[in-house]
Coordinates of C-alpha atoms and ligand atoms in Angstrom, one line a residue:
M22 CA -7.8 -20.4 6.3
L23 CA -9.1 -17.7 4.1
S24 CA -11.7 -15.4 5.5
R25 CA -15.0 -15.8 3.6
E26 CA -16.4 -12.7 5.4
T27 CA -18.3 -10.5 3.2
K28 CA -20.4 -8.4 5.5
H29 CA -19.5 -5.3 7.5
E30 CA -21.7 -6.4 10.3
G31 CA -19.7 -9.5 11.2
R32 CA -16.6 -7.6 11.6
P33 CA -15.4 -5.7 14.8
A34 CA -15.8 -2.0 14.9
P35 CA -12.3 -0.4 13.7
A36 CA -12.4 1.9 16.7
E37 CA -12.7 -1.1 19.1
V38 CA -9.7 -2.8 17.4
A39 CA -7.7 0.5 17.4
A40 CA -8.5 1.0 21.2
H41 CA -7.3 -2.5 21.9
I42 CA -3.9 -1.7 20.0
L43 CA -3.5 1.7 21.6
K44 CA -3.8 0.1 25.1
R45 CA -0.7 -1.7 24.5
S46 CA 1.6 1.3 23.9
K47 CA 1.9 5.1 24.5
L48 CA 3.0 5.7 20.9
R49 CA 0.4 7.6 18.9
P50 CA 1.2 7.2 15.2
T51 CA 0.7 10.2 12.8
L52 CA 1.6 8.3 9.6
G53 CA 0.7 4.9 8.4
L54 CA 2.8 2.7 6.2
V55 CA 1.6 -0.4 4.3
L56 CA 4.7 -2.4 3.1
G57 CA 4.3 -4.4 -0.1
S58 CA 6.7 -6.8 -1.8
G59 CA 10.1 -5.2 -1.7
F60 CA 9.4 -2.8 1.1
Q61 CA 9.8 -5.0 4.1
S62 CA 13.3 -4.1 4.8
V63 CA 12.2 -0.7 6.2
M64 CA 11.3 -2.6 9.4
A65 CA 14.9 -2.9 10.1
R66 CA 15.2 0.9 10.2
C67 CA 12.2 1.2 12.6
T68 CA 12.4 1.4 16.3
V69 CA 9.6 -1.0 17.1
V70 CA 7.7 -0.1 20.3
M71 CA 4.9 -2.7 20.0
E72 CA 4.2 -5.4 17.4
V73 CA 1.3 -7.7 16.9
S74 CA 0.7 -10.5 14.4
F75 CA -2.3 -10.3 12.1
V76 CA -3.7 -13.5 13.6
E77 CA -4.1 -11.8 16.9
I78 CA -6.0 -8.8 15.6
P79 CA -9.8 -9.3 15.2
G80 CA -11.0 -8.7 11.7
F81 CA -7.5 -9.0 10.2
A82 CA -6.9 -11.9 7.9
N83 CA -3.5 -13.5 7.7
T84 CA -1.7 -13.3 4.3
S85 CA -0.7 -16.5 2.5
V86 CA 1.8 -14.8 0.1
S87 CA 5.6 -15.4 0.4
G88 CA 7.2 -12.0 0.8
H89 CA 4.4 -10.7 2.8
E90 CA 4.7 -11.0 6.5
G91 CA 1.5 -10.2 8.5
R92 CA 2.2 -8.0 11.4
L93 CA 1.3 -4.5 12.7
A94 CA 3.9 -2.4 14.5
L95 CA 3.9 0.8 16.4
A96 CA 7.3 2.2 15.7
Y97 CA 9.4 5.3 15.2
L98 CA 10.9 5.7 11.7
A99 CA 13.3 8.7 11.6
K100 CA 11.8 9.9 14.9
T101 CA 8.2 9.9 13.2
P102 CA 5.7 7.9 15.2
V103 CA 4.2 5.5 12.5
V104 CA 2.1 2.4 12.4
V105 CA 3.5 -0.2 10.0
V106 CA 1.3 -2.8 8.3
S107 CA 4.1 -5.3 7.2
G108 CA 2.6 -7.6 4.6
R109 CA -0.9 -7.1 3.4
T110 CA -3.8 -9.3 2.4
H111 CA -4.7 -9.2 -1.3
F112 CA -8.0 -9.6 -3.1
Y113 CA -6.3 -12.3 -5.3
E114 CA -6.0 -14.5 -2.1
G115 CA -9.7 -14.9 -2.1
H116 CA -10.4 -12.3 0.6
S117 CA -13.2 -9.9 0.2
M118 CA -12.6 -6.3 -0.5
E119 CA -13.9 -5.5 3.1
T120 CA -11.2 -7.8 4.6
V121 CA -8.4 -6.5 2.3
T122 CA -9.3 -2.9 3.5
F123 CA -10.2 -3.5 7.1
P124 CA -6.6 -2.5 8.2
I125 CA -7.0 0.8 6.6
R126 CA -10.0 1.5 8.7
V127 CA -8.1 0.5 11.8
L128 CA -5.2 2.7 10.9
A129 CA -7.6 5.7 10.5
A130 CA -9.0 4.8 13.8
L131 CA -5.6 4.9 15.3
G132 CA -5.5 8.5 14.5
V133 CA -3.0 8.6 11.5
R134 CA -3.6 11.6 9.3
A135 CA -1.6 10.3 6.2
L136 CA -0.9 6.9 4.6
L137 CA 1.9 5.7 2.4
L138 CA 0.9 2.7 0.4
T139 CA 3.7 0.6 -1.2
N140 CA 3.7 -2.1 -3.8
A141 CA 5.6 -4.1 -6.5
A142 CA 4.4 -3.3 -10.0
G143 CA 5.1 -4.1 -13.6
G144 CA 6.5 -1.2 -15.7
I145 CA 4.3 -0.3 -18.7
N146 CA 6.0 3.1 -19.4
G147 CA 8.9 2.6 -21.7
R148 CA 11.2 4.8 -19.6
F149 CA 10.9 2.6 -16.5
R150 CA 13.6 0.1 -15.7
R151 CA 13.6 -2.7 -13.5
G152 CA 14.3 -1.5 -9.9
D153 CA 13.1 2.0 -10.6
F154 CA 10.4 3.5 -8.3
M155 CA 7.2 5.3 -9.2
A156 CA 5.2 7.9 -7.1
V157 CA 1.5 7.2 -7.9
T158 CA -0.3 10.3 -9.2
D159 CA -3.5 8.6 -10.0
H160 CA -5.0 5.1 -10.5
I161 CA -7.2 3.0 -12.9
N162 CA -9.3 0.5 -11.0
F163 CA -9.5 -2.6 -13.2
M164 CA -10.0 -5.0 -10.4
G165 CA -13.7 -5.3 -11.3
A166 CA -14.7 -4.6 -7.7
N167 CA -15.0 -1.6 -5.3
P168 CA -14.3 -1.8 -1.6
L169 CA -17.3 0.5 -0.9
R170 CA -19.8 -1.6 -2.7
G171 CA -22.5 -2.4 -0.2
W172 CA -21.4 0.3 2.1
R173 CA -24.6 1.7 3.7
E174 CA -23.3 4.5 5.9
P175 CA -23.2 8.0 4.6
N176 CA -20.1 8.9 2.5
R177 CA -20.2 6.0 0.0
F178 CA -19.8 8.4 -3.0
V179 CA -16.2 9.2 -2.3
D180 CA -14.6 11.8 -4.6
L181 CA -11.3 10.5 -6.1
T182 CA -10.5 13.6 -8.2
Q183 CA -7.4 14.0 -6.3
A184 CA -7.0 10.6 -4.5
Y185 CA -3.1 10.9 -4.2
D186 CA -2.2 14.0 -2.2
P187 CA 0.1 16.2 -4.3
A188 CA 1.9 17.5 -1.2
L189 CA 2.8 14.0 -0.1
A190 CA 3.9 13.0 -3.7
R191 CA 6.2 16.1 -3.4
L192 CA 7.7 14.8 -0.3
L193 CA 8.2 11.5 -2.0
K194 CA 10.0 13.2 -4.9
K195 CA 12.2 15.2 -2.4
A196 CA 13.1 11.9 -0.6
G197 CA 13.9 10.3 -3.9
A198 CA 16.2 13.1 -4.9
K199 CA 17.9 13.2 -1.4
T200 CA 18.5 9.4 -1.6
K201 CA 19.4 9.5 -5.3
T202 CA 16.6 7.1 -6.2
R203 CA 15.4 6.8 -9.8
L204 CA 11.8 7.9 -9.0
H205 CA 9.3 8.5 -11.7
S206 CA 5.6 9.7 -11.3
G207 CA 2.7 8.0 -13.0
V208 CA -0.6 6.2 -13.2
Y209 CA -1.1 2.8 -11.4
L210 CA -3.5 0.4 -12.8
A211 CA -4.8 -2.3 -10.6
V212 CA -5.9 -5.7 -11.8
S213 CA -7.3 -8.4 -9.5
G214 CA -4.7 -11.1 -10.4
P215 CA -3.3 -13.6 -9.5
S216 CA -2.3 -14.3 -13.0
Y217 CA -0.2 -11.8 -14.8
E218 CA -1.5 -9.9 -17.7
T219 CA -1.4 -10.8 -21.3
P220 CA 0.7 -8.6 -23.7
A221 CA -2.6 -7.5 -25.4
E222 CA -3.9 -6.4 -22.0
I223 CA -0.7 -4.4 -21.3
R224 CA -0.9 -2.7 -24.8
A225 CA -4.6 -1.8 -23.9
F226 CA -3.5 -0.5 -20.5
S227 CA -0.8 1.6 -22.0
G228 CA -3.4 3.1 -24.4
L229 CA -5.6 3.8 -21.4
G230 CA -2.8 5.8 -19.7
A231 CA -1.3 3.4 -17.3
D232 CA 2.4 3.6 -16.4
A233 CA 2.6 0.5 -14.1
V234 CA 0.4 -2.4 -13.3
G235 CA -0.2 -4.3 -9.9
M236 CA -2.6 -6.2 -7.9
S237 CA -3.1 -4.1 -4.8
T238 CA -3.1 -0.5 -3.4
V239 CA -6.2 0.8 -5.1
P240 CA -8.8 -0.6 -2.7
E241 CA -6.8 0.7 0.3
A242 CA -6.5 4.1 -1.3
I243 CA -10.2 4.2 -2.0
V244 CA -11.0 3.4 1.7
A245 CA -8.4 5.6 3.0
R246 CA -9.9 8.6 1.1
Q247 CA -13.3 7.6 2.5
C248 CA -11.8 7.8 5.9
G249 CA -10.4 11.2 5.1
L250 CA -6.6 10.2 5.1
R251 CA -4.2 11.9 2.9
V252 CA -2.7 9.1 0.6
A253 CA 0.6 8.7 -1.0
A254 CA 1.6 5.5 -3.0
L255 CA 4.9 4.1 -4.1
S256 CA 5.6 1.4 -6.6
C257 CA 8.8 -0.5 -7.0
I258 CA 9.0 -1.5 -10.7
T259 CA 10.0 -5.1 -10.3
N260 CA 9.7 -6.1 -14.0
P261 CA 8.8 -4.9 -17.4
A262 CA 5.1 -5.7 -17.8
A263 CA 4.0 -8.7 -19.9
G264 CA 5.3 -8.6 -23.5
L265 CA 7.7 -5.7 -22.8
G266 CA 10.5 -7.8 -21.6
K267 CA 12.6 -10.7 -22.8
E268 CA 11.6 -13.2 -20.0
P269 CA 8.4 -14.6 -18.9
L270 CA 7.0 -13.1 -15.6
S271 CA 7.5 -15.0 -12.3
H272 CA 6.8 -14.1 -8.7
A273 CA 10.3 -15.2 -7.9
D274 CA 11.6 -12.4 -10.3
V275 CA 9.4 -9.9 -8.6
L276 CA 10.7 -10.9 -5.2
A277 CA 14.4 -10.9 -6.6
T278 CA 14.1 -7.3 -7.8
G279 CA 12.4 -6.3 -4.6
D280 CA 15.3 -7.8 -2.7
A281 CA 18.0 -6.2 -4.9
V282 CA 16.6 -2.6 -4.2
K283 CA 15.6 -3.2 -0.7
T284 CA 18.2 -0.8 0.8
Q285 CA 17.1 1.9 -1.5
A286 CA 13.5 1.3 -0.7
A287 CA 14.2 1.5 2.9
R288 CA 16.2 4.7 2.7
L289 CA 13.5 6.3 0.6
L290 CA 10.9 5.5 3.1
E291 CA 12.9 6.7 6.0
K292 CA 13.6 10.1 4.3
F293 CA 9.9 10.3 3.5
A294 CA 9.0 9.8 7.2
E295 CA 11.6 12.4 8.2
F296 CA 10.2 15.0 5.7
Y297 CA 6.7 14.2 6.6
A298 CA 7.4 15.0 10.4
E299 CA 8.9 18.4 9.4
T300 CA 5.8 19.4 7.6
K301 CA 3.6 19.2 10.8
Ligands
LIG428 N1 1.7 -7.3 -13.1 C1 1.0 -7.2 -12.1 N2 1.4 -7.2 -10.9 C2 2.8 -7.1 -10.6 C3 3.5 -7.2 -11.6 C4 3.1 -7.2 -13.0 O1 3.8 -7.3 -14.0 N3 4.8 -7.0 -11.1 C5 4.7 -7.0 -9.9 N4 3.4 -7.0 -9.5

């Protein structure tokens, strides 16, 4: 069942949900990780201390997309205490922006200071090849919705001048160099999906300054900034965007590329977690 909730009022307080989760473990995460398509394999490198399925967490909606498992784990990754959201709920599944971003509010309430959002994306920049990675430096919100719409509390006018933390992006680049990953930097443009784009749209997005296109991450980054978290985002370039490759686009193809580079993705995230712990 898809959640049809659109109001903040009908939802439990993130702090209550967080308290409930923290009761089940002594681990106190400092870093949050949201694993998109192609990044699930990092779970195998985590020492999981406590794990809970989305269906057991009030306010969380389960995800219906293959390649996205809905569970939240408290774990150690390279000795860094982390909270991992494995699988995410997407706007294109029919969930409200509030539902999509509720896990971020819970992560903030769990006490994390920084967040790494990961995703699969289509490459628009001509230098990007299938299986490359991109550290997000900025975004363009083309989803036609904003997760803070209707937000009544103070701090609705969130500054996004520097939505993606440059110091965290440097850690990503350092982790990329250490793991010999082809890691670019660039602008992520988010669409609502679930259809892929037309070639005309991709030409337009290219003109707007986008390097990659995807269907997630932006709502979470906006809410994370509202919550005062430092944000990093990492895309796996799973395919050339529409009109730029030889083949038609398919979800199976996106998953296949994600699968082909899953070890690289996991090593990259593990190094990032290690470098993050060293900065504190
Ligand atoms: N477009 C939008 N979202 C995506 C793509 C794409 O080409 N590839 C992976 N996610």
